[in-house]
Coordinates of C-alpha atoms in Angstrom, one line a residue:
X1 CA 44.1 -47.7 -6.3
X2 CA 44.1 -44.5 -8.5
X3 CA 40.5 -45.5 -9.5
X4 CA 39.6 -45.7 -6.5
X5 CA 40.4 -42.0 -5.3
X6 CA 39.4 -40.6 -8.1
X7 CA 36.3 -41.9 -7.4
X8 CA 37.0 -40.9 -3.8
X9 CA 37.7 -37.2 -4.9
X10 CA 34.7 -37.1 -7.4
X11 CA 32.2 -38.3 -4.3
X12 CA 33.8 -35.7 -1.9
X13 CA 33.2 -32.8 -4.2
X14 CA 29.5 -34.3 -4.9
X15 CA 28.6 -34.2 -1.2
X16 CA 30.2 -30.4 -1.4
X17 CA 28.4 -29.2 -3.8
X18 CA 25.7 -30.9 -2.7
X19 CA 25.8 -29.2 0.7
X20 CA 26.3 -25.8 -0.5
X21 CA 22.7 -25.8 -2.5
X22 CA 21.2 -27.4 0.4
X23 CA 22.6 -24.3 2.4
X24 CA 21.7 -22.0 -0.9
X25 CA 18.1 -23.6 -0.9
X26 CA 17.9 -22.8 3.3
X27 CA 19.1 -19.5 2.7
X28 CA 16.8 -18.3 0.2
X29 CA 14.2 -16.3 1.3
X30 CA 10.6 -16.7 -0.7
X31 CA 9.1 -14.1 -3.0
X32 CA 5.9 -12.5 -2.3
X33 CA 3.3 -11.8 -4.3
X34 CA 1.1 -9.1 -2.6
X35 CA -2.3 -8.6 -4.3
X36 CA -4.6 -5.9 -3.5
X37 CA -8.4 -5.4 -4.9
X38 CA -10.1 -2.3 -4.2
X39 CA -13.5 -2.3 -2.7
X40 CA -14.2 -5.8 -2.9
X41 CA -16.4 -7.1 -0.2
X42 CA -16.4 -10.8 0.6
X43 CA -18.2 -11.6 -2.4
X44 CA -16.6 -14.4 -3.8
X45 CA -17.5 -18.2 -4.4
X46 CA -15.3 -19.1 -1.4
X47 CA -16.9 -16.9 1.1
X48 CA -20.3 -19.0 0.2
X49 CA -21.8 -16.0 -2.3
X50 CA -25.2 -17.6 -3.8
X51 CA -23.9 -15.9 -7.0
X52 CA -20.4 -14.3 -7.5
X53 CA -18.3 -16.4 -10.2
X54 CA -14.8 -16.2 -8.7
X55 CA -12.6 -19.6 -9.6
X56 CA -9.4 -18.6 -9.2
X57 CA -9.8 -17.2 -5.8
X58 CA -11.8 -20.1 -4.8
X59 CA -9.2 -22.4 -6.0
X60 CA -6.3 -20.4 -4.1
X61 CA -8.7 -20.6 -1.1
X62 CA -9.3 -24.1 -1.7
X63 CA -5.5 -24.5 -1.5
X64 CA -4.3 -21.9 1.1
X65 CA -5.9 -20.3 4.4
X66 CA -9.1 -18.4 4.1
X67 CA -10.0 -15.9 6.5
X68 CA -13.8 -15.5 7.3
X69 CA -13.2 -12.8 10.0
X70 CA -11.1 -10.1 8.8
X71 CA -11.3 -6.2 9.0
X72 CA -9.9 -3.1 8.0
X73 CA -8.8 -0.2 10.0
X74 CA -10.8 2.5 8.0
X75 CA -13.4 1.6 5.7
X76 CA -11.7 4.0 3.1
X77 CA -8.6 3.9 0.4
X78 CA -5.8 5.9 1.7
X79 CA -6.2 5.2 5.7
X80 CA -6.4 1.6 5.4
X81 CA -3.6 1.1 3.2
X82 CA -1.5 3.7 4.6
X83 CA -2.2 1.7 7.9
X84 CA -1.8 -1.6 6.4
X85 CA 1.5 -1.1 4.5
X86 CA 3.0 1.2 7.3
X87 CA 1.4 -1.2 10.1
X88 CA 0.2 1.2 12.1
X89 CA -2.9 2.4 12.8
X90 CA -5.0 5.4 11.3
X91 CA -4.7 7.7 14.3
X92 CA -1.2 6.6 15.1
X93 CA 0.0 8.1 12.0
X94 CA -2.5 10.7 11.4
X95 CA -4.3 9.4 8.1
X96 CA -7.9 9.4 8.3
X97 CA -8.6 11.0 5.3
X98 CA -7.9 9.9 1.4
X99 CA -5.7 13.7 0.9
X100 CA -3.0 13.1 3.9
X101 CA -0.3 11.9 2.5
X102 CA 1.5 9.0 5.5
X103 CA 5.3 10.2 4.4
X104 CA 4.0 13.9 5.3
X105 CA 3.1 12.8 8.7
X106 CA 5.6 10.2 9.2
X107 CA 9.0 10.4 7.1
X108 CA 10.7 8.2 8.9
X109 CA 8.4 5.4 9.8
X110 CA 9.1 2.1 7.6
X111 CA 7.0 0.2 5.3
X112 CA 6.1 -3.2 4.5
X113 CA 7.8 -3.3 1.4
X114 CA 11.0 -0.8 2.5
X115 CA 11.5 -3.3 5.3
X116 CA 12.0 -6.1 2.8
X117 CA 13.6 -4.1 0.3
X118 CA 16.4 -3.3 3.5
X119 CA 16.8 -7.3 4.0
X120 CA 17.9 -7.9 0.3
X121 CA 14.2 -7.9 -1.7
X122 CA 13.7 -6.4 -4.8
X123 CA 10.7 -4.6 -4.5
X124 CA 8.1 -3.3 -7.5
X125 CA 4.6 -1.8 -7.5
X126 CA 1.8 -2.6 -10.6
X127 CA -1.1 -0.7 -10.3
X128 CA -3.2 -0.1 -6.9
X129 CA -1.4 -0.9 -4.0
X130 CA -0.5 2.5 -1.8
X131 CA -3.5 5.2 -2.7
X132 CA -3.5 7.4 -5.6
X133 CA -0.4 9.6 -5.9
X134 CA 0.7 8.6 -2.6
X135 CA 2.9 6.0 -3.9
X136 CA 6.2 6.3 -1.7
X137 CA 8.1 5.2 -4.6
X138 CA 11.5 6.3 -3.5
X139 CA 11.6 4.8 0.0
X140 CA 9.3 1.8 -0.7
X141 CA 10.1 -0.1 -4.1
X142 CA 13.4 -0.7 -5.8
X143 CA 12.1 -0.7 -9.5
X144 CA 9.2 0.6 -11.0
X145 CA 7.8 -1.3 -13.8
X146 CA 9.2 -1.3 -17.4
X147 CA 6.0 -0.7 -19.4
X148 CA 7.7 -1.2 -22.8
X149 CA 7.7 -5.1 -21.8
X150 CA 3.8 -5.1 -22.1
X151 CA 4.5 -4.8 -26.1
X152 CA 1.4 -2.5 -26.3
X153 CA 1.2 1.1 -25.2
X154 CA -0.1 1.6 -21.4
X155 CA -3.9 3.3 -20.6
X156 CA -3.7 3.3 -24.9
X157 CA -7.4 4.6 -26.1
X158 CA -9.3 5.1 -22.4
X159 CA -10.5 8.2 -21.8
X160 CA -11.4 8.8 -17.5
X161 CA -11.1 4.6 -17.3
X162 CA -14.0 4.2 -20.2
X163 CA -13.4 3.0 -23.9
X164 CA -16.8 3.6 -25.2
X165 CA -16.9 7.0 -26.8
X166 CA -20.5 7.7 -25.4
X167 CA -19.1 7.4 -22.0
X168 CA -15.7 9.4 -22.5
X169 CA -17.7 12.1 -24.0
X170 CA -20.0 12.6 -20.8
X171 CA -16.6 12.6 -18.5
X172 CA -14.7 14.6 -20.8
X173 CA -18.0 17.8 -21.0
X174 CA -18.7 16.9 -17.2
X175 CA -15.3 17.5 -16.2
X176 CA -15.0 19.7 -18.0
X177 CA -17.8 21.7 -16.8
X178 CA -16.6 21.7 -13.5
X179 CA -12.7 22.3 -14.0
X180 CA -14.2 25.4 -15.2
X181 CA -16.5 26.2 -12.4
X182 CA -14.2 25.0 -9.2
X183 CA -11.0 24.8 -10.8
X184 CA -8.4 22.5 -9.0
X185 CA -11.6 21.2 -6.6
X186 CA -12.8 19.5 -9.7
X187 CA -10.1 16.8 -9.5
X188 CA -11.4 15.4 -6.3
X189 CA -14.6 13.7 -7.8
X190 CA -16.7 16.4 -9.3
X191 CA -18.1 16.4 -13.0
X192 CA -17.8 12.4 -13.2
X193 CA -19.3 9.6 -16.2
X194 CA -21.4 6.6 -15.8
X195 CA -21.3 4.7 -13.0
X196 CA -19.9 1.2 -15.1
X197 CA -19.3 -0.1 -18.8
X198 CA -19.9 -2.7 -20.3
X199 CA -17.4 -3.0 -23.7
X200 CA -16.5 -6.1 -25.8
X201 CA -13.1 -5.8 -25.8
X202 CA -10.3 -7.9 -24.3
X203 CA -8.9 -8.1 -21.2
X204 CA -6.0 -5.7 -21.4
X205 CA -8.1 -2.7 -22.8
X206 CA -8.8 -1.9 -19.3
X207 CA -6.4 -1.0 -16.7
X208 CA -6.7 -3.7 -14.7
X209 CA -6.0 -6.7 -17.3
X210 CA -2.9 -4.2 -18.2
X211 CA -1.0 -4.1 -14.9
X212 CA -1.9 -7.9 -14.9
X213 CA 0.1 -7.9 -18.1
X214 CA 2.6 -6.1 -16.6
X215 CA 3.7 -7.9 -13.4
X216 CA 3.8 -10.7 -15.2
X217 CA 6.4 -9.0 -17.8
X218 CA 7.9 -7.6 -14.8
X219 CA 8.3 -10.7 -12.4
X220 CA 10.0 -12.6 -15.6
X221 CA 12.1 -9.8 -16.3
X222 CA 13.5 -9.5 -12.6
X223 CA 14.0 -13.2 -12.2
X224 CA 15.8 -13.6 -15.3
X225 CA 18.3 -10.3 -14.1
X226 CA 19.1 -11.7 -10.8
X227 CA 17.6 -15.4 -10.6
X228 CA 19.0 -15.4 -7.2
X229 CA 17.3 -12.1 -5.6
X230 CA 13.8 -12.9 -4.1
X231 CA 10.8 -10.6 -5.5
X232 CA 8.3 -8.3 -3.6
X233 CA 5.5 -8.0 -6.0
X234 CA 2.6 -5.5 -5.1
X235 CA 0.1 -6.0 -7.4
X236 CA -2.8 -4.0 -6.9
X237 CA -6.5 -4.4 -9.1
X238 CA -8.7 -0.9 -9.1
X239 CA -12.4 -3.0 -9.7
X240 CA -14.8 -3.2 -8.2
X241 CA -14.4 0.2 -7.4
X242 CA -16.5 2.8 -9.0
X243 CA -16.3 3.1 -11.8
X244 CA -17.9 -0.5 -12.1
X245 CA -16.0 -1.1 -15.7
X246 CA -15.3 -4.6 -17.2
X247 CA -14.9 -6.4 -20.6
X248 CA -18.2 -8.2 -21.8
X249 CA -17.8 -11.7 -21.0
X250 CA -17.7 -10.9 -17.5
X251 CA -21.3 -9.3 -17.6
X252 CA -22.1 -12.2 -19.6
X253 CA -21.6 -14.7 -16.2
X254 CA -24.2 -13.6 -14.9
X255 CA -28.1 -13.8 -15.1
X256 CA -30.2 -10.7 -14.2
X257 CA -33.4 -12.5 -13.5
X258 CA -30.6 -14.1 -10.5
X259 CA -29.4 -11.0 -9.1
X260 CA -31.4 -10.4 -5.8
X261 CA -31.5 -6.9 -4.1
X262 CA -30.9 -6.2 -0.4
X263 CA -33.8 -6.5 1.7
X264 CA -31.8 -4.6 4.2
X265 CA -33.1 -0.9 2.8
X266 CA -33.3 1.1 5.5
X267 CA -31.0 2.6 8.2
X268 CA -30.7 0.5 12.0
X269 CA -33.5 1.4 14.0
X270 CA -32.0 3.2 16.9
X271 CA -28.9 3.5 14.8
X272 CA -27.0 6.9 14.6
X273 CA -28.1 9.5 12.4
X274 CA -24.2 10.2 11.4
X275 CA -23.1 6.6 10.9
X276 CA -24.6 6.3 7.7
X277 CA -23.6 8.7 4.6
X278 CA -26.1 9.3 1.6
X279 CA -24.2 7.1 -1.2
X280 CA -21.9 10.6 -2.0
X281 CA -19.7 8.8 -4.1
X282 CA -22.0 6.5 -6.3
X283 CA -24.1 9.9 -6.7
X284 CA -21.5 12.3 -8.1
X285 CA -22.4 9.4 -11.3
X286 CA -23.6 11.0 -14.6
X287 CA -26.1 8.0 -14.3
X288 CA -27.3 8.1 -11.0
X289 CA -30.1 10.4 -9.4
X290 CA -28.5 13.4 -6.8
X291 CA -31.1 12.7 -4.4
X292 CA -33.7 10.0 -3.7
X293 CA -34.4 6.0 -4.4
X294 CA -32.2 4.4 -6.3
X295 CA -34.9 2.2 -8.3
X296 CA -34.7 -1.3 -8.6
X297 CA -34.1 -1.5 -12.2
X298 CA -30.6 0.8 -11.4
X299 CA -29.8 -1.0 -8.7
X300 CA -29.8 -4.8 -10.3
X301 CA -27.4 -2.5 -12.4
X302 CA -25.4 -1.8 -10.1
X303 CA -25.0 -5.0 -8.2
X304 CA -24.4 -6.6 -11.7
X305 CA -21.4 -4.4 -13.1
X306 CA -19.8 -4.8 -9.2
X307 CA -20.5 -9.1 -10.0
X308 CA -19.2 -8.1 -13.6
X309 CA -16.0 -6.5 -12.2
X310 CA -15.4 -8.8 -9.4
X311 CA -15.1 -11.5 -11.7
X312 CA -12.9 -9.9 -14.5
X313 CA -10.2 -9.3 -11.2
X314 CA -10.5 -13.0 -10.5
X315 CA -9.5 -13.8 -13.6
X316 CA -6.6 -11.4 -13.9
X317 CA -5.6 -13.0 -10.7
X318 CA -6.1 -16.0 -12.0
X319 CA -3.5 -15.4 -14.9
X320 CA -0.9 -14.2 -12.7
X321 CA -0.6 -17.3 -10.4
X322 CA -0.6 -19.2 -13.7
X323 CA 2.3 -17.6 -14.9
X324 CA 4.2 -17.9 -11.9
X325 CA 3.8 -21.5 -12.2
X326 CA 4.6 -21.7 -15.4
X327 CA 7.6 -19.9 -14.6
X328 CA 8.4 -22.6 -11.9
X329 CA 8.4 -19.8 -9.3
X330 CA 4.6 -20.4 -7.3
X331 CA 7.0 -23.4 -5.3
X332 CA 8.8 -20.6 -3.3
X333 CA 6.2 -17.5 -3.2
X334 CA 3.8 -16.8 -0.8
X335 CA 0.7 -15.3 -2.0
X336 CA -1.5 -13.2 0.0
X337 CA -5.1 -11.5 -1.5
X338 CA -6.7 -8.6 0.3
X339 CA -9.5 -6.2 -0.2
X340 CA -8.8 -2.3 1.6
X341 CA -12.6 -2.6 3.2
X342 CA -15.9 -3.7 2.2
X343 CA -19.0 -2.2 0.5
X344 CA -22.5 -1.6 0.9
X345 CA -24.4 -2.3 -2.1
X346 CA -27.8 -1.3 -1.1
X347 CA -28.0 -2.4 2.7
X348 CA -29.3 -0.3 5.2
X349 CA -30.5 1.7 2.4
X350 CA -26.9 2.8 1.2
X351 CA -24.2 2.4 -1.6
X352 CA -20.3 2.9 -1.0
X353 CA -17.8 1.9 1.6
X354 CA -17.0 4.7 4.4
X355 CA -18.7 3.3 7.4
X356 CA -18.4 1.6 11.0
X357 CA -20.9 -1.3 10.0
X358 CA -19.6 -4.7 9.4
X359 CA -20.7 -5.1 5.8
X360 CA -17.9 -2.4 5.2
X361 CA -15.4 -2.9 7.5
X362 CA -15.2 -7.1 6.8
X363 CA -12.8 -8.2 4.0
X364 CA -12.0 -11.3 2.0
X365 CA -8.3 -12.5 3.0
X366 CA -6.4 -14.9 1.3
X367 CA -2.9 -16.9 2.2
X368 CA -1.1 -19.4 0.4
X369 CA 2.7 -20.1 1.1
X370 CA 4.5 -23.1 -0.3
X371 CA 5.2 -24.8 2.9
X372 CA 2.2 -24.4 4.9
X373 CA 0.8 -27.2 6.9
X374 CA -1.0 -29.4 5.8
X375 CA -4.1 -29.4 8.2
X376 CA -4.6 -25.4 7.5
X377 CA -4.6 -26.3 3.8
X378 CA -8.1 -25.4 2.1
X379 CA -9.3 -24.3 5.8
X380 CA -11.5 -21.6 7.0
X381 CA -10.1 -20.1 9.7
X382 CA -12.6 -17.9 11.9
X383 CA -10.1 -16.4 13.6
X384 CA -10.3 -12.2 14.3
X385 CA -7.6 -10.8 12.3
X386 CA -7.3 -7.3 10.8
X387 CA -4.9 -5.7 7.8
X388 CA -2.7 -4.1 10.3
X389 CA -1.5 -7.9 10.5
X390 CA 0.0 -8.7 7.3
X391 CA 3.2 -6.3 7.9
X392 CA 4.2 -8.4 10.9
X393 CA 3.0 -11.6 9.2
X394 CA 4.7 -11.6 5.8
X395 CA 8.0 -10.3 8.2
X396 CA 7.8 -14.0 9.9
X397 CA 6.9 -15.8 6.5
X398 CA 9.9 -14.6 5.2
X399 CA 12.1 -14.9 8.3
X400 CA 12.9 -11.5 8.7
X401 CA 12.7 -9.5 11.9
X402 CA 10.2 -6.9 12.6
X403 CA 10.0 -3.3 13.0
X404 CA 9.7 -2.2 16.1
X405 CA 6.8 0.3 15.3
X406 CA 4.0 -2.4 14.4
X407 CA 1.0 -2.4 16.1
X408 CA -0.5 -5.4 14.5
X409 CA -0.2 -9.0 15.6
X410 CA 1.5 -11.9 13.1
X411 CA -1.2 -14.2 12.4
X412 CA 1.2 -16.6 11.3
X413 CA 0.4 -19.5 13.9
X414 CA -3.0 -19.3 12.8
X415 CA -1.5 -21.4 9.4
X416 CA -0.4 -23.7 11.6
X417 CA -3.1 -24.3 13.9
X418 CA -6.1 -22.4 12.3
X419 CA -8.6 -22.7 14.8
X420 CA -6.6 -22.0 17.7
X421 CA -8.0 -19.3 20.2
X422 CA -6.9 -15.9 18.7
X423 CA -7.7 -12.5 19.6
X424 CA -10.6 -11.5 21.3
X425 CA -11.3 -8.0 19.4
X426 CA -10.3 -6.2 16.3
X427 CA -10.7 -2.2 15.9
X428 CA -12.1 0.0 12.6
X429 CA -12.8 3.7 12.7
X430 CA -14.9 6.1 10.6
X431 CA -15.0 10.2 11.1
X432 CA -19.1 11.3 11.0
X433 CA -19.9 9.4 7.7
X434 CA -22.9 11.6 6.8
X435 CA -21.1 14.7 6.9
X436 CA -18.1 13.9 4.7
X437 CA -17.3 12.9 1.3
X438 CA -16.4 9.6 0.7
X439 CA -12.7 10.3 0.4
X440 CA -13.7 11.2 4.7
X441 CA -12.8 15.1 3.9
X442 CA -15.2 17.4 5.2
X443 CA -17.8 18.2 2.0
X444 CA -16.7 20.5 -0.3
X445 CA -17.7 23.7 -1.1
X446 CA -18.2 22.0 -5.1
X447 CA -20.1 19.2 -3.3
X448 CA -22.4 21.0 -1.8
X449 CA -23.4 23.2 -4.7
X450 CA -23.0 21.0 -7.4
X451 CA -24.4 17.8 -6.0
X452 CA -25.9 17.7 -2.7
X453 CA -27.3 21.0 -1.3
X454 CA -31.0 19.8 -0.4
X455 CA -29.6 16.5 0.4
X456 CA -27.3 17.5 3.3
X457 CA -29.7 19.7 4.2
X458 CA -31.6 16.8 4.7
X459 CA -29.0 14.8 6.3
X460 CA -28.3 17.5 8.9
X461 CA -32.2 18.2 10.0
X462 CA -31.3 13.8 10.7
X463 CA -28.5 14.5 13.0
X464 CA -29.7 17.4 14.4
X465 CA -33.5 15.8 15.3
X466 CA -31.5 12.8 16.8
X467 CA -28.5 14.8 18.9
X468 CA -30.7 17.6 20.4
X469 CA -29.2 20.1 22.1
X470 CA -25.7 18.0 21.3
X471 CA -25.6 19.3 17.7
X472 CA -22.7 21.5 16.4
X473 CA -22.3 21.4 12.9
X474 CA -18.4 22.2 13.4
X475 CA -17.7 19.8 16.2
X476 CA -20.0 16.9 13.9
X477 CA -18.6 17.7 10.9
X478 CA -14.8 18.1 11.9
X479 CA -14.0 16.4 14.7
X480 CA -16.4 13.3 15.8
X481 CA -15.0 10.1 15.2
X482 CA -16.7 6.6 15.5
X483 CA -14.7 4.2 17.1
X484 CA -15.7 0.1 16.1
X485 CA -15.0 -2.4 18.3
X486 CA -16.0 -6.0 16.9
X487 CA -15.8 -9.1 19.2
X488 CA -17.1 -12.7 18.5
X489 CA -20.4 -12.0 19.1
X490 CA -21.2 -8.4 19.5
X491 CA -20.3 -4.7 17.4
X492 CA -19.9 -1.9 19.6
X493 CA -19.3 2.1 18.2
X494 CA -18.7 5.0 20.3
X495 CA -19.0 8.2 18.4
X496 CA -17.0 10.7 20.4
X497 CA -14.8 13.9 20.1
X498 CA -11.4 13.1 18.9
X499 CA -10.2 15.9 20.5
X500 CA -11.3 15.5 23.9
X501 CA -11.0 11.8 24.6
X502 CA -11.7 11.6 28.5
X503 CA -15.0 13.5 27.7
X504 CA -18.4 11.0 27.5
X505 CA -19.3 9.5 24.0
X506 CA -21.9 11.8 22.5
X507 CA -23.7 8.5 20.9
X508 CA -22.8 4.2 21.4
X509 CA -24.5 1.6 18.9
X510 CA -24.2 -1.8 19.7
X511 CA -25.5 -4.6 17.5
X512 CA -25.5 -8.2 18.2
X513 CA -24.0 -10.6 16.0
X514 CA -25.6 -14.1 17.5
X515 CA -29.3 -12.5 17.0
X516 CA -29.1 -9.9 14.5
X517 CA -26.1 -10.8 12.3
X518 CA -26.6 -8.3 9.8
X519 CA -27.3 -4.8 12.2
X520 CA -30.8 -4.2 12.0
X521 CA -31.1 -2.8 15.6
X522 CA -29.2 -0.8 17.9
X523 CA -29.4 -2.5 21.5
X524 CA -27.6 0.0 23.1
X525 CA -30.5 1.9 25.1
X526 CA -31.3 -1.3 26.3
X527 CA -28.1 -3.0 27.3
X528 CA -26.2 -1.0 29.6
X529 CA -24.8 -3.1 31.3
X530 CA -23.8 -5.2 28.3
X531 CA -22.2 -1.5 27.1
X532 CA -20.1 -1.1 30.2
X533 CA -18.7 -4.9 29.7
X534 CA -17.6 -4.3 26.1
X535 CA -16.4 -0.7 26.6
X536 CA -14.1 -1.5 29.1
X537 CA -12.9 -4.3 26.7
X538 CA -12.2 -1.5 24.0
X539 CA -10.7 0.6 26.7
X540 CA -8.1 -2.0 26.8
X541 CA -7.4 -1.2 23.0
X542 CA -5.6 -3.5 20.3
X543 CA -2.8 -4.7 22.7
X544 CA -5.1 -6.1 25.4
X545 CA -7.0 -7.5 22.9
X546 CA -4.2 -9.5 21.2
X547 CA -3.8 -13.5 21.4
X548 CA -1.8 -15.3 24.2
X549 CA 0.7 -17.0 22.5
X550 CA 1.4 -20.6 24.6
X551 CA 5.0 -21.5 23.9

């Protein structure tokens, strides 16, 4: 009889226990691994590139949800991830330009990471997430990472991002030069090295391999504190941006006599003469010509080091989801890869992001959550989303409400049933290309003088021969903003005056995605009807654009 409640007692404190992990195990929330990569186009093995060498991300897309029809808000740094990680949009909080700081504009609004610090997150940043100095460290992450994990001094021996001596030498007397012509100015891209590097060195000698380093450090260091509190890791990779800078082995990949060149070299006929900018950023390049064709020889360069650095971020990637399995955590973290916007490299005659066009507005986007159905595992989804979507997204991943502020749409159904009917338009925007810097500011004074005083001359006499009697170099340079709409099977711009909305658009492109998939031709002139369908579809803006969700 004793025996027999003891045994009794033993099997009712089992099924207690046993009930309280079950409820421990319901209650706690995933981590998230948030994984930004700067510039990056769709060029990756996954999104059916004849050449880039990208395993890992193939293999996450080969496991998670892969989307094939994803865009920015702004084809630029700060706009689009100000927008993405505030989830609004670059107008609605006044950030169209890389030196507008979101928190100036907006100190109250709340961001993607704030709102999961505020439902019980801890929250860090590693490298490139938020743009520059414009980190919102106080109101946005929890911790910032302890560098004295990595075991090796942070940024140790690069000199402007380079570690061959030739190439910090040129930065160092270029900068130099210009600190001491334009002072402050000089910071914002004047008196700049080569445009990429190619080292021997490991991994971790480059920023990128470093902060790879350290979220790994950081994510076992905050799971071993508090085992219990779920992470937000936002863990952001600087390549391929300019400077186009990656260890050896990654060049190595790759075959010159296999790298092909855009046949695409020359502007959209019909096209607007202030969509396209004259490659600014790649030009401010101690190796690259201020003016003029960028020869073949440069440009297999070019298009190399971007492969080159593409690949050394894959593998950085690579190592961190390793580690987080190692670590038994990749069971209950969602993982979710994004570029900021795309990148021209060489079509329609052009290098850089900053325009309306798709070929810089499309991004790669990645999703992998430990439960997600089966039958959107390893599936394409060809679903219109945009980057405005992953605030309200991750928000109903995680189970947590969302703000009321966001004005993006959860694509979470879509990894249920990828290839239900989703929205019917996503929206991009761009302010005059061709007469601003890449960082969208107006061109400097510096610029001008320094770099490109006979090329925007040239650029202007474009604009100016094309808008007629329309042309005011104030109004163009300052005020005109192109507005992208992209639907299945059509890309409509509208370049108008920001400041007087009601007023006519001064120009409208419209390209055809079933005919003329890669913008060759302007149809606009000849389409007007066509033009009045889609923009009274854009008049209806991102809300009546969004999905009907069927309960």
């Amino acid at each position: 009889m004793r025996k027999s409640f003891q045994f009794l007692l033993l099997l009712i404190i089992f099924s207690a226990c046993s009930s309280i992990n079950k409820k421990n195990e319901v209650e706690r929330k995933p981590n998230v691994l948030f994984i930004s990569i700067d510039d990056l186009r769709p060029e990756l093995g996954c999104y059916d590139s004849s050449i880039a060498i990208t395993p890992h991300l193939d293999e996450l897309s080969s496991q998670g949800l892969q989307f094939n029809n994803a865009y920015c808000q702004q084809a630029i740094c700060s706009p689009s991830r100000a927008s993405l990680m505030t989830g609004a949009r670059p107008e609605t909080i006044n950030v169209i330009e890389n030196y507008t700081y979101f928190r100036d504009e907006n100190p109250d609004i709340i961001t993607l990471p704030q709102h999961f610090r505020a439902n019980g997150y801890e929250t860090m940043n590693c490298g490139k997430v938020y743009h520059g100095k414009y980190k919102d460290q106080e109101k946005s992450w929890s911790k910032q990472p302890n560098k004295k994990l990595l075991g090796y001094k942070f940024g140790k021996n690069l000199v402007g991002g380079y570690v061959l001596k030739e190439n910090q030498e040129t930065f160092k007397k270029n900068k130099a030069a210009m600190i001491e012509k334009y002072g402050k100015e000089a910071k914002y891209g004047l008196g700049m090295g080569p445009a990429f590097e190619c080292a021997d060195v490991p991994d971790n000698t480059y920023i990128d391999g470093m902060n790879a380093d350290l979220a790994i450090a950081n994510i076992k260091a905050m799971v071993a504190e508090n085992p219990d509190k779920p992470f937000f890791m936002g863990l952001g990779f600087i390549s391929p941006h300019l400077n186009f800078i990656a260890p050896k082995k990654y060049w190595d990949l790759y075959d010159r006599e296999e790298i092909q060149l855009s046949t695409q070299t020359s502007a959209p006929e019909n096209g607007a003469a202030m969509g396209l900018h004259a490659s600014f950023e790649l030009r401010t390049r101690a190796n690259i010509p201020n003016k003029g064709k960028i020869d073949d020889r440069l440009a297999t360069d070019l298009i190399h080091s971007y492969l080159a650095t593409s690949s050394y971020v894959d593998a950085q990637i690579g190592k961190v989801i390793h580690a987080l399995k190692k670590e038994g955590l990749l069971e209950n973290t969602i993982i979710m890869v994004w570029s900021d916007h795309g990148y021209h490299l060489g079509e329609m005659g052009i290098w850089g992001k900053a325009t309306n066009y798709e070929i810089a507005t499309r991004v790669p986007l990645i999703v992998w959550t430990p439960d997600q159905a089966k039958q959107s595992r390893g599936v394409q989804s060809n679903a219109l989303v945009e980057l405005v979507d992953m605030f309200p997204t991750l928000c109903d991943l995680a189970g947590i409400e969302k703000p009321s502020h966001l004005e993006g749409q959860s694509f979470a159904p879509l990894l249920e049933e990828p290839n239900q009917t989703w929205k019917s338009a996503v929206f991009s925007q761009y302010p005059t290309p061709a007469l601003r810097e890449w960082a969208a500011n107006p061109l400097s004074k510096g610029m001008r003088e320094t770099y490109f005083g006979p090329l925007i001359e040239e650029v202007e006499d474009n604009i100016r021969e094309q808008m007629k009697e329309k042309w005011d170099r104030e109004l163009f340079e300052n005020d005109i903003m192109g507005y992208a709409m992209r639907n299945k099977d059509f890309r409509l711009v509208v370049w108008k005056n920001r400041k007087a909305p009601n007023e006519a658009p001064l120009f409208i492109e419209l390209y055809d995605h079933k005919n003329d998939p890669h913008e060759t031709k302007n149809i606009a002139s000849t389409s007007p009807g066509l033009v009045a369908k889609l923009m009274a579809q854009m008049e209806l803006g991102w809300k009546g654009n969004q999905a009907v969700l069927t309960q």
